[in-house]
PDB file of C-alpha atoms in Angstrom:
ATOM      1  CA  UNK I   1      11.075  11.280  11.256  1.00 91.00           C
ATOM      2  CA  UNK I   2       8.650  12.753   8.652  1.00 95.00           C
ATOM      3  CA  UNK I   3       6.670  10.326   6.293  1.00 97.00           C
ATOM      4  CA  UNK I   4       5.018  11.206   2.766  1.00 98.00           C
ATOM      5  CA  UNK I   5       1.948   9.164   2.508  1.00 98.00           C
ATOM      6  CA  UNK I   6       1.605   9.241  -1.649  1.00 98.00           C
ATOM      7  CA  UNK I   7      -2.284  10.069  -3.173  1.00 98.00           C
ATOM      8  CA  UNK I   8      -3.086   8.969  -6.042  1.00 97.00           C
ATOM      9  CA  UNK I   9      -6.653   8.972  -7.885  1.00 95.00           C
ATOM     10  CA  UNK I  10      -8.315   6.053  -6.559  1.00 96.00           C
ATOM     11  CA  UNK I  11      -6.080   5.603  -3.390  1.00 97.00           C
ATOM     12  CA  UNK I  12      -8.546   4.400  -0.944  1.00 96.00           C
ATOM     13  CA  UNK I  13      -6.056   3.131   2.049  1.00 97.00           C
ATOM     14  CA  UNK I  14      -4.897   6.807   2.348  1.00 97.00           C
ATOM     15  CA  UNK I  15      -6.584   8.034   5.670  1.00 98.00           C
ATOM     16  CA  UNK I  16      -5.613   4.752   7.234  1.00 98.00           C
ATOM     17  CA  UNK I  17      -1.841   4.561   6.309  1.00 98.00           C
ATOM     18  CA  UNK I  18      -2.015   8.466   7.731  1.00 98.00           C
ATOM     19  CA  UNK I  19      -3.807   7.458  10.587  1.00 98.00           C
ATOM     20  CA  UNK I  20      -1.282   4.502  11.659  1.00 98.00           C
ATOM     21  CA  UNK I  21       1.923   6.454  11.149  1.00 97.00           C
ATOM     22  CA  UNK I  22       1.318   9.876  12.698  1.00 97.00           C
ATOM     23  CA  UNK I  23      -1.859   9.188  15.487  1.00 97.00           C
ATOM     24  CA  UNK I  24      -0.623   5.965  16.156  1.00 97.00           C
ATOM     25  CA  UNK I  25       3.128   5.646  15.964  1.00 96.00           C
ATOM     26  CA  UNK I  26       3.587   9.430  16.593  1.00 95.00           C
ATOM     27  CA  UNK I  27       5.484  10.133  13.793  1.00 95.00           C
ATOM     28  CA  UNK I  28       5.474  12.991  11.442  1.00 96.00           C
ATOM     29  CA  UNK I  29       3.089  12.586   8.164  1.00 97.00           C
ATOM     30  CA  UNK I  30       1.274  14.215   5.429  1.00 97.00           C
ATOM     31  CA  UNK I  31      -0.085  13.609   2.317  1.00 98.00           C
ATOM     32  CA  UNK I  32       1.453  14.131  -1.112  1.00 98.00           C
ATOM     33  CA  UNK I  33      -0.430  14.172  -4.666  1.00 97.00           C
ATOM     34  CA  UNK I  34       0.321  12.631  -6.875  1.00 96.00           C
ATOM     35  CA  UNK I  35       1.218  15.609  -9.082  1.00 95.00           C
ATOM     36  CA  UNK I  36       3.865  17.060  -6.945  1.00 96.00           C
ATOM     37  CA  UNK I  37       7.749  17.032  -8.027  1.00 94.00           C
ATOM     38  CA  UNK I  38       9.437  17.131  -4.669  1.00 96.00           C
ATOM     39  CA  UNK I  39       9.988  15.031  -1.539  1.00 97.00           C
ATOM     40  CA  UNK I  40      12.257  17.668   0.307  1.00 95.00           C
ATOM     41  CA  UNK I  41      11.928  17.135   4.029  1.00 94.00           C
ATOM     42  CA  UNK I  42      10.717  13.757   3.713  1.00 96.00           C
ATOM     43  CA  UNK I  43      12.553  10.869   5.403  1.00 95.00           C
ATOM     44  CA  UNK I  44      10.525   8.326   4.548  1.00 97.00           C
ATOM     45  CA  UNK I  45       7.450   7.430   1.858  1.00 98.00           C
ATOM     46  CA  UNK I  46       4.167   5.500   2.233  1.00 98.00           C
ATOM     47  CA  UNK I  47       2.462   4.093  -0.794  1.00 98.00           C
ATOM     48  CA  UNK I  48      -1.303   3.247   0.072  1.00 98.00           C
ATOM     49  CA  UNK I  49      -3.626   0.668  -1.529  1.00 97.00           C
ATOM     50  CA  UNK I  50      -6.929   1.333  -3.434  1.00 97.00           C
ATOM     51  CA  UNK I  51      -7.407   1.085  -7.009  1.00 96.00           C
ATOM     52  CA  UNK I  52      -5.135   3.968  -8.339  1.00 94.00           C
ATOM     53  CA  UNK I  53      -6.651   5.001 -12.084  1.00 92.00           C
ATOM     54  CA  UNK I  54      -9.378   2.572 -11.678  1.00 91.00           C
ATOM     55  CA  UNK I  55      -6.916  -0.678 -12.127  1.00 92.00           C
ATOM     56  CA  UNK I  56      -6.781   0.080 -15.833  1.00 91.00           C
ATOM     57  CA  UNK I  57      -4.609  -1.378 -18.250  1.00 92.00           C
ATOM     58  CA  UNK I  58      -2.449  -3.290 -15.089  1.00 93.00           C
ATOM     59  CA  UNK I  59      -2.853  -2.314 -11.253  1.00 95.00           C
ATOM     60  CA  UNK I  60      -0.500   0.135 -11.125  1.00 95.00           C
ATOM     61  CA  UNK I  61       1.331   0.483 -14.350  1.00 93.00           C
ATOM     62  CA  UNK I  62      -0.448   4.370 -14.704  1.00 93.00           C
ATOM     63  CA  UNK I  63       0.528   5.224 -11.347  1.00 95.00           C
ATOM     64  CA  UNK I  64       4.083   4.148 -12.051  1.00 95.00           C
ATOM     65  CA  UNK I  65       3.996   6.859 -14.846  1.00 93.00           C
ATOM     66  CA  UNK I  66       2.973   9.918 -12.609  1.00 94.00           C
ATOM     67  CA  UNK I  67       4.831  12.997 -11.810  1.00 95.00           C
ATOM     68  CA  UNK I  68       5.918  11.935  -8.338  1.00 97.00           C
ATOM     69  CA  UNK I  69       7.196   8.825  -9.110  1.00 97.00           C
ATOM     70  CA  UNK I  70      10.815   9.770 -10.336  1.00 97.00           C
ATOM     71  CA  UNK I  71      11.084  11.475  -7.297  1.00 97.00           C
ATOM     72  CA  UNK I  72      10.281   8.169  -5.420  1.00 98.00           C
ATOM     73  CA  UNK I  73      13.074   6.510  -7.285  1.00 98.00           C
ATOM     74  CA  UNK I  74      15.598   9.000  -6.708  1.00 97.00           C
ATOM     75  CA  UNK I  75      14.500   8.740  -3.298  1.00 96.00           C
ATOM     76  CA  UNK I  76      15.002   4.996  -2.683  1.00 97.00           C
ATOM     77  CA  UNK I  77      18.147   5.085  -4.663  1.00 97.00           C
ATOM     78  CA  UNK I  78      19.424   7.315  -1.497  1.00 95.00           C
ATOM     79  CA  UNK I  79      18.896   4.103   0.800  1.00 95.00           C
ATOM     80  CA  UNK I  80      15.324   5.950   2.290  1.00 96.00           C
ATOM     81  CA  UNK I  81      12.686   3.803   3.006  1.00 97.00           C
ATOM     82  CA  UNK I  82       9.568   3.043   0.903  1.00 98.00           C
ATOM     83  CA  UNK I  83       6.857   1.216   1.845  1.00 98.00           C
ATOM     84  CA  UNK I  84       4.198   0.168  -0.685  1.00 98.00           C
ATOM     85  CA  UNK I  85       1.072  -1.504   0.326  1.00 98.00           C
ATOM     86  CA  UNK I  86      -1.388  -3.689  -2.006  1.00 98.00           C
ATOM     87  CA  UNK I  87      -1.819  -1.391  -4.511  1.00 98.00           C
ATOM     88  CA  UNK I  88       1.436   0.569  -3.454  1.00 98.00           C
ATOM     89  CA  UNK I  89       3.439  -3.058  -3.880  1.00 98.00           C
ATOM     90  CA  UNK I  90       1.647  -3.166  -7.343  1.00 98.00           C
ATOM     91  CA  UNK I  91       2.741   0.386  -7.965  1.00 97.00           C
ATOM     92  CA  UNK I  92       6.605  -0.696  -6.996  1.00 98.00           C
ATOM     93  CA  UNK I  93       6.553  -3.321  -9.359  1.00 97.00           C
ATOM     94  CA  UNK I  94       5.151  -1.707 -12.132  1.00 96.00           C
ATOM     95  CA  UNK I  95       8.202   1.046 -11.535  1.00 96.00           C
ATOM     96  CA  UNK I  96      10.643  -1.646 -11.306  1.00 95.00           C
ATOM     97  CA  UNK I  97      11.578  -1.143  -7.932  1.00 98.00           C
ATOM     98  CA  UNK I  98      11.013  -4.207  -6.594  1.00 98.00           C
ATOM     99  CA  UNK I  99      11.327  -7.109  -8.949  1.00 97.00           C
ATOM    100  CA  UNK I 100       8.797  -9.929 -10.340  1.00 96.00           C
ATOM    101  CA  UNK I 101       5.214  -9.351 -11.187  1.00 95.00           C
ATOM    102  CA  UNK I 102       1.838  -9.745  -9.407  1.00 96.00           C
ATOM    103  CA  UNK I 103      -1.117 -11.171 -11.411  1.00 94.00           C
ATOM    104  CA  UNK I 104      -4.837 -12.160 -10.947  1.00 93.00           C
ATOM    105  CA  UNK I 105      -5.431 -14.270  -7.626  1.00 96.00           C
ATOM    106  CA  UNK I 106      -5.298 -18.152  -8.930  1.00 93.00           C
ATOM    107  CA  UNK I 107      -8.746 -18.199  -7.431  1.00 93.00           C
ATOM    108  CA  UNK I 108      -9.858 -15.354  -9.623  1.00 90.00           C
ATOM    109  CA  UNK I 109     -11.600 -14.291  -6.638  1.00 94.00           C
ATOM    110  CA  UNK I 110     -11.173 -10.860  -4.722  1.00 97.00           C
ATOM    111  CA  UNK I 111      -9.975 -12.049  -1.010  1.00 98.00           C
ATOM    112  CA  UNK I 112     -10.850 -10.153   1.771  1.00 98.00           C
ATOM    113  CA  UNK I 113      -9.746 -11.835   5.604  1.00 98.00           C
ATOM    114  CA  UNK I 114      -7.454 -11.674   8.224  1.00 98.00           C
ATOM    115  CA  UNK I 115      -4.284 -14.101   7.132  1.00 98.00           C
ATOM    116  CA  UNK I 116      -2.049 -15.633   8.885  1.00 98.00           C
ATOM    117  CA  UNK I 117       1.709 -14.712   7.816  1.00 98.00           C
ATOM    118  CA  UNK I 118       5.048 -15.684   8.697  1.00 98.00           C
ATOM    119  CA  UNK I 119       7.453 -12.987   9.595  1.00 98.00           C
ATOM    120  CA  UNK I 120      11.405 -13.071   8.312  1.00 98.00           C
ATOM    121  CA  UNK I 121      12.884 -10.301  11.007  1.00 97.00           C
ATOM    122  CA  UNK I 122      16.061  -9.973   8.960  1.00 97.00           C
ATOM    123  CA  UNK I 123      14.682  -6.828   6.989  1.00 97.00           C
ATOM    124  CA  UNK I 124      14.607  -3.448   8.087  1.00 97.00           C
ATOM    125  CA  UNK I 125      10.673  -3.569   7.684  1.00 98.00           C
ATOM    126  CA  UNK I 126      10.154  -6.648   9.975  1.00 98.00           C
ATOM    127  CA  UNK I 127      13.364  -6.494  12.807  1.00 97.00           C
ATOM    128  CA  UNK I 128      11.082  -5.714  15.581  1.00 97.00           C
ATOM    129  CA  UNK I 129       9.170  -9.139  15.308  1.00 98.00           C
ATOM    130  CA  UNK I 130      10.227 -11.931  16.984  1.00 97.00           C
ATOM    131  CA  UNK I 131      11.852 -14.548  14.554  1.00 96.00           C
ATOM    132  CA  UNK I 132       9.909 -16.791  12.288  1.00 97.00           C
ATOM    133  CA  UNK I 133       6.917 -15.160  14.107  1.00 98.00           C
ATOM    134  CA  UNK I 134       3.122 -16.130  13.075  1.00 98.00           C
ATOM    135  CA  UNK I 135       1.280 -12.799  13.018  1.00 98.00           C
ATOM    136  CA  UNK I 136      -2.512 -12.021  11.779  1.00 98.00           C
ATOM    137  CA  UNK I 137      -2.798  -8.928   9.136  1.00 98.00           C
ATOM    138  CA  UNK I 138      -5.994  -8.163   6.893  1.00 98.00           C
ATOM    139  CA  UNK I 139      -5.567  -8.901   3.133  1.00 98.00           C
ATOM    140  CA  UNK I 140      -7.712  -7.446   0.621  1.00 98.00           C
ATOM    141  CA  UNK I 141      -6.924  -7.856  -3.209  1.00 98.00           C
ATOM    142  CA  UNK I 142      -7.933  -9.635  -6.427  1.00 97.00           C
ATOM    143  CA  UNK I 143      -4.606  -9.252  -8.111  1.00 96.00           C
ATOM    144  CA  UNK I 144      -1.770 -10.482  -5.484  1.00 97.00           C
ATOM    145  CA  UNK I 145      -0.735 -13.592  -7.050  1.00 97.00           C
ATOM    146  CA  UNK I 146       2.977 -12.685  -6.671  1.00 97.00           C
ATOM    147  CA  UNK I 147       5.736 -14.493  -9.875  1.00 95.00           C
ATOM    148  CA  UNK I 148       8.985 -14.321 -10.719  1.00 95.00           C
ATOM    149  CA  UNK I 149      10.822 -16.119 -12.530  1.00 93.00           C
ATOM    150  CA  UNK I 150      13.157 -19.280 -10.373  1.00 95.00           C
ATOM    151  CA  UNK I 151      16.648 -17.059 -10.558  1.00 97.00           C
ATOM    152  CA  UNK I 152      14.688 -13.947  -8.856  1.00 97.00           C
ATOM    153  CA  UNK I 153      13.104 -16.181  -6.181  1.00 98.00           C
ATOM    154  CA  UNK I 154      16.311 -17.778  -5.448  1.00 98.00           C
ATOM    155  CA  UNK I 155      18.077 -14.173  -4.845  1.00 98.00           C
ATOM    156  CA  UNK I 156      15.181 -12.926  -2.912  1.00 98.00           C
ATOM    157  CA  UNK I 157      15.588 -16.066  -0.733  1.00 97.00           C
ATOM    158  CA  UNK I 158      18.934 -16.105  -0.368  1.00 97.00           C
ATOM    159  CA  UNK I 159      19.526 -12.050   0.172  1.00 97.00           C
ATOM    160  CA  UNK I 160      16.716 -12.210   2.943  1.00 97.00           C
ATOM    161  CA  UNK I 161      14.200  -9.973   0.647  1.00 98.00           C
ATOM    162  CA  UNK I 162      10.996 -12.239   1.429  1.00 98.00           C
ATOM    163  CA  UNK I 163      10.040 -10.192   4.329  1.00 98.00           C
ATOM    164  CA  UNK I 164       6.545 -11.993   4.905  1.00 98.00           C
ATOM    165  CA  UNK I 165       5.238 -15.258   3.375  1.00 98.00           C
ATOM    166  CA  UNK I 166       1.230 -16.607   3.715  1.00 98.00           C
ATOM    167  CA  UNK I 167       0.772 -19.200   6.492  1.00 97.00           C
ATOM    168  CA  UNK I 168      -1.471 -22.195   6.355  1.00 95.00           C
ATOM    169  CA  UNK I 169      -3.573 -21.713   2.894  1.00 95.00           C
ATOM    170  CA  UNK I 170      -2.030 -19.421   0.257  1.00 98.00           C
ATOM    171  CA  UNK I 171      -5.064 -17.004  -0.523  1.00 98.00           C
ATOM    172  CA  UNK I 172      -3.650 -16.199  -4.355  1.00 97.00           C
ATOM    173  CA  UNK I 173      -1.640 -18.927  -5.836  1.00 97.00           C
ATOM    174  CA  UNK I 174       1.967 -16.508  -5.092  1.00 98.00           C
ATOM    175  CA  UNK I 175       4.741 -18.462  -5.403  1.00 97.00           C
ATOM    176  CA  UNK I 176       6.840 -19.541  -2.630  1.00 98.00           C
ATOM    177  CA  UNK I 177       3.464 -18.301  -0.418  1.00 98.00           C
ATOM    178  CA  UNK I 178       5.357 -14.530  -0.945  1.00 98.00           C
ATOM    179  CA  UNK I 179       3.535 -11.843   0.664  1.00 98.00           C
ATOM    180  CA  UNK I 180       6.072  -9.204   1.333  1.00 98.00           C
ATOM    181  CA  UNK I 181       9.775  -8.527  -0.341  1.00 98.00           C
ATOM    182  CA  UNK I 182      12.360  -5.829  -0.389  1.00 98.00           C
ATOM    183  CA  UNK I 183      14.468  -4.640  -3.308  1.00 98.00           C
ATOM    184  CA  UNK I 184      18.079  -6.094  -2.538  1.00 97.00           C
ATOM    185  CA  UNK I 185      19.624  -2.960  -0.969  1.00 97.00           C
ATOM    186  CA  UNK I 186      16.494  -3.612   1.819  1.00 97.00           C
ATOM    187  CA  UNK I 187      15.205   0.058   1.927  1.00 97.00           C
ATOM    188  CA  UNK I 188      12.124  -0.411  -0.226  1.00 98.00           C
ATOM    189  CA  UNK I 189       9.262  -3.269   0.898  1.00 98.00           C
ATOM    190  CA  UNK I 190       6.107  -3.937  -1.021  1.00 98.00           C
ATOM    191  CA  UNK I 191       3.567  -6.068   0.576  1.00 98.00           C
ATOM    192  CA  UNK I 192      -0.091  -7.358  -0.051  1.00 98.00           C
ATOM    193  CA  UNK I 193      -1.176  -7.370   3.663  1.00 98.00           C
ATOM    194  CA  UNK I 194      -2.524  -4.502   5.077  1.00 98.00           C
ATOM    195  CA  UNK I 195      -0.272  -3.414   8.278  1.00 98.00           C
ATOM    196  CA  UNK I 196      -2.226  -0.143   8.571  1.00 98.00           C
ATOM    197  CA  UNK I 197      -5.399  -1.925   9.171  1.00 98.00           C
ATOM    198  CA  UNK I 198      -4.221  -3.854  12.339  1.00 98.00           C
ATOM    199  CA  UNK I 199      -2.525  -0.919  14.410  1.00 98.00           C
ATOM    200  CA  UNK I 200      -5.365  -0.597  17.207  1.00 97.00           C
ATOM    201  CA  UNK I 201      -7.084  -3.147  19.264  1.00 96.00           C
ATOM    202  CA  UNK I 202     -10.724  -1.634  18.098  1.00 95.00           C
ATOM    203  CA  UNK I 203      -9.289  -2.823  14.883  1.00 95.00           C
ATOM    204  CA  UNK I 204      -9.139  -6.478  15.509  1.00 95.00           C
ATOM    205  CA  UNK I 205      -5.325  -6.637  15.402  1.00 97.00           C
ATOM    206  CA  UNK I 206      -2.124  -4.928  16.562  1.00 98.00           C
ATOM    207  CA  UNK I 207       0.581  -6.563  14.240  1.00 98.00           C
ATOM    208  CA  UNK I 208       0.801  -4.134  11.822  1.00 98.00           C
ATOM    209  CA  UNK I 209       2.325  -1.890  14.580  1.00 98.00           C
ATOM    210  CA  UNK I 210       5.612  -3.540  14.007  1.00 98.00           C
ATOM    211  CA  UNK I 211       6.200  -2.697  10.751  1.00 98.00           C
ATOM    212  CA  UNK I 212       6.067   0.743  11.352  1.00 98.00           C
ATOM    213  CA  UNK I 213       7.830   0.325  14.505  1.00 97.00           C
ATOM    214  CA  UNK I 214      10.683  -1.275  12.225  1.00 97.00           C
ATOM    215  CA  UNK I 215      10.994   1.583   9.742  1.00 97.00           C
ATOM    216  CA  UNK I 216      11.007   3.895  12.863  1.00 96.00           C
ATOM    217  CA  UNK I 217      13.665   1.994  14.760  1.00 94.00           C
ATOM    218  CA  UNK I 218      16.415   1.053  11.705  1.00 96.00           C
ATOM    219  CA  UNK I 219      15.917   4.492   9.406  1.00 94.00           C
ATOM    220  CA  UNK I 220      15.455   6.962  11.919  1.00 83.00           C
ATOM    221  CA  UNK I 221      18.314   7.423  14.652  1.00 66.00           C
ATOM    222  CA  UNK I 222      16.591   9.899  16.526  1.00 57.00           C
ATOM    223  CA  UNK I 223      13.205   8.642  17.075  1.00 54.00           C
ATOM    224  CA  UNK I 224      13.757   6.114  19.899  1.00 45.00           C
TER     225      UNK I 224
ATOM    226  CA  UNK Q   1      -2.060   9.501 -39.883  1.00 93.00           C
ATOM    227  CA  UNK Q   2      -1.048   5.886 -39.757  1.00 96.00           C
ATOM    228  CA  UNK Q   3      -3.271   2.940 -37.333  1.00 97.00           C
ATOM    229  CA  UNK Q   4      -1.455   0.292 -35.207  1.00 97.00           C
ATOM    230  CA  UNK Q   5      -2.343  -2.303 -34.039  1.00 97.00           C
ATOM    231  CA  UNK Q   6      -1.013  -3.745 -30.558  1.00 98.00           C
ATOM    232  CA  UNK Q   7      -1.415  -7.410 -28.894  1.00 98.00           C
ATOM    233  CA  UNK Q   8      -0.531  -7.863 -25.215  1.00 97.00           C
ATOM    234  CA  UNK Q   9      -0.565 -11.384 -24.598  1.00 96.00           C
ATOM    235  CA  UNK Q  10       0.985 -13.349 -21.094  1.00 94.00           C
ATOM    236  CA  UNK Q  11       4.229 -14.793 -21.822  1.00 92.00           C
ATOM    237  CA  UNK Q  12       3.905 -18.596 -22.798  1.00 89.00           C
ATOM    238  CA  UNK Q  13       5.238 -19.657 -19.019  1.00 87.00           C
ATOM    239  CA  UNK Q  14       2.493 -17.582 -17.306  1.00 87.00           C
ATOM    240  CA  UNK Q  15      -0.508 -19.199 -15.998  1.00 84.00           C
ATOM    241  CA  UNK Q  16      -3.774 -17.262 -17.362  1.00 87.00           C
ATOM    242  CA  UNK Q  17      -6.222 -18.139 -14.912  1.00 84.00           C
ATOM    243  CA  UNK Q  18      -9.128 -16.091 -16.598  1.00 86.00           C
ATOM    244  CA  UNK Q  19      -8.373 -18.129 -19.807  1.00 90.00           C
ATOM    245  CA  UNK Q  20      -8.538 -21.084 -17.798  1.00 89.00           C
ATOM    246  CA  UNK Q  21     -11.832 -20.147 -16.479  1.00 87.00           C
ATOM    247  CA  UNK Q  22     -13.190 -19.368 -19.838  1.00 92.00           C
ATOM    248  CA  UNK Q  23     -11.861 -23.051 -21.292  1.00 94.00           C
ATOM    249  CA  UNK Q  24     -13.633 -24.332 -18.277  1.00 91.00           C
ATOM    250  CA  UNK Q  25     -17.227 -23.090 -19.445  1.00 91.00           C
ATOM    251  CA  UNK Q  26     -16.419 -23.741 -22.827  1.00 94.00           C
ATOM    252  CA  UNK Q  27     -16.080 -27.775 -21.382  1.00 93.00           C
ATOM    253  CA  UNK Q  28     -19.323 -27.299 -19.722  1.00 89.00           C
ATOM    254  CA  UNK Q  29     -21.196 -25.846 -22.696  1.00 93.00           C
ATOM    255  CA  UNK Q  30     -19.619 -29.060 -24.515  1.00 95.00           C
ATOM    256  CA  UNK Q  31     -17.216 -27.717 -26.884  1.00 96.00           C
ATOM    257  CA  UNK Q  32     -14.497 -30.364 -25.437  1.00 94.00           C
ATOM    258  CA  UNK Q  33     -11.956 -30.129 -28.327  1.00 96.00           C
ATOM    259  CA  UNK Q  34     -10.773 -26.719 -27.063  1.00 96.00           C
ATOM    260  CA  UNK Q  35      -7.684 -27.541 -25.498  1.00 96.00           C
ATOM    261  CA  UNK Q  36      -6.675 -24.096 -24.765  1.00 94.00           C
ATOM    262  CA  UNK Q  37      -7.144 -20.033 -23.967  1.00 94.00           C
ATOM    263  CA  UNK Q  38      -5.120 -17.406 -23.315  1.00 94.00           C
ATOM    264  CA  UNK Q  39      -6.759 -14.057 -22.856  1.00 94.00           C
ATOM    265  CA  UNK Q  40      -4.672 -10.651 -23.967  1.00 95.00           C
ATOM    266  CA  UNK Q  41      -5.080  -7.570 -24.811  1.00 96.00           C
ATOM    267  CA  UNK Q  42      -5.695  -5.611 -28.095  1.00 97.00           C
ATOM    268  CA  UNK Q  43      -5.273  -1.751 -29.020  1.00 98.00           C
ATOM    269  CA  UNK Q  44      -6.143   0.017 -32.121  1.00 97.00           C
ATOM    270  CA  UNK Q  45      -3.603   3.407 -31.851  1.00 97.00           C
ATOM    271  CA  UNK Q  46      -3.735   6.111 -34.470  1.00 97.00           C
ATOM    272  CA  UNK Q  47      -0.657   8.283 -34.418  1.00 97.00           C
ATOM    273  CA  UNK Q  48      -0.399  11.604 -36.818  1.00 97.00           C
ATOM    274  CA  UNK Q  49       3.225  10.434 -38.160  1.00 96.00           C
ATOM    275  CA  UNK Q  50       4.562   8.456 -40.995  1.00 96.00           C
ATOM    276  CA  UNK Q  51       4.541   4.359 -40.798  1.00 96.00           C
ATOM    277  CA  UNK Q  52       8.401   4.549 -39.629  1.00 96.00           C
ATOM    278  CA  UNK Q  53       7.770   6.893 -36.981  1.00 96.00           C
ATOM    279  CA  UNK Q  54       4.417   5.152 -35.944  1.00 97.00           C
ATOM    280  CA  UNK Q  55       5.646   2.021 -35.672  1.00 96.00           C
ATOM    281  CA  UNK Q  56       8.874   3.100 -33.641  1.00 97.00           C
ATOM    282  CA  UNK Q  57       6.371   4.844 -31.580  1.00 97.00           C
ATOM    283  CA  UNK Q  58       4.108   2.593 -30.646  1.00 98.00           C
ATOM    284  CA  UNK Q  59       6.852  -0.139 -30.300  1.00 97.00           C
ATOM    285  CA  UNK Q  60       8.297   2.354 -27.607  1.00 97.00           C
ATOM    286  CA  UNK Q  61       4.740   2.560 -25.954  1.00 97.00           C
ATOM    287  CA  UNK Q  62       4.246  -1.072 -25.894  1.00 97.00           C
ATOM    288  CA  UNK Q  63       7.505  -1.670 -24.397  1.00 95.00           C
ATOM    289  CA  UNK Q  64       7.368   1.008 -21.367  1.00 94.00           C
ATOM    290  CA  UNK Q  65       3.550   1.065 -20.862  1.00 95.00           C
ATOM    291  CA  UNK Q  66       1.132  -1.145 -22.857  1.00 97.00           C
ATOM    292  CA  UNK Q  67       2.821  -4.543 -21.913  1.00 96.00           C
ATOM    293  CA  UNK Q  68       4.618  -5.506 -18.474  1.00 93.00           C
ATOM    294  CA  UNK Q  69       7.880  -7.062 -19.882  1.00 90.00           C
ATOM    295  CA  UNK Q  70       8.417  -9.593 -16.961  1.00 88.00           C
ATOM    296  CA  UNK Q  71       5.105 -11.115 -17.550  1.00 91.00           C
ATOM    297  CA  UNK Q  72       4.076  -9.986 -21.288  1.00 94.00           C
ATOM    298  CA  UNK Q  73       4.918 -10.000 -24.681  1.00 96.00           C
ATOM    299  CA  UNK Q  74       3.777  -7.431 -27.604  1.00 97.00           C
ATOM    300  CA  UNK Q  75       2.946  -7.770 -31.421  1.00 97.00           C
ATOM    301  CA  UNK Q  76       2.710  -4.711 -33.143  1.00 97.00           C
ATOM    302  CA  UNK Q  77       0.786  -4.624 -36.681  1.00 96.00           C
ATOM    303  CA  UNK Q  78       0.300  -1.549 -39.348  1.00 95.00           C
ATOM    304  CA  UNK Q  79      -3.490  -1.418 -39.943  1.00 92.00           C
ATOM    305  CA  UNK Q  80      -4.091  -1.013 -43.701  1.00 70.00           C
TER     306      UNK Q  80
END
């Protein structure tokens, strides 16, 4: 399975993400610059965290108009996997690939720490976890408060689109403790926590590996 | 050339934590009658077109780029 790791000016988790999917998980992957206009030959798209375009205007808003974005939208509409982490989640929301909005943390503080999460293992991005498993992943964001209207929230819940929720303390005020959601077709996931920062014991944990393992299992028939 | 102003504000239903923090500071300063503060964005845009065309174009970019309709509203004004 061949992954594209999309790079924008200001992306800063791009190398970690490439390392996680290629060196740790053993999949093929390479960087794709935001100005590219083709995703030919790729089976999965990974959008890394960071501060694309300095978070100007709104986080992810300018990146959502990059040349590669129409390709990513087409890619997603074909049912292929798209994962956006942190700023990548913000970009997917701004691009309209995921519902709702991400606004400033209700604490007004940038939060950077290991965060316990509860997993809903009924999504294609979390199926390798146990049911309601509690895991630990790093979070690092200032604008991760997920909001949406009541109808959207109910739909997310009913369709099992809420993949990860904050456990114990809610670090940013997200409604329904939402840390990560999929689109209605289940092939696009956005999440604020960083699975790519938890793929080796040296990094302090390996819970992130199962996110990538779930993608490889559910979207790649020849991989395992 | 037409000069256009755009104001972008959070919708009423969205809590504005920055505005709340600024309001709290005004209370500490002793301005206890300040009952609400909401922070928005203000744009000054120059368009090489007549008023009608400029307004239509600025409405379009306000809808698609300057605001996020999920959480914000915008207001366009032609500057004299």
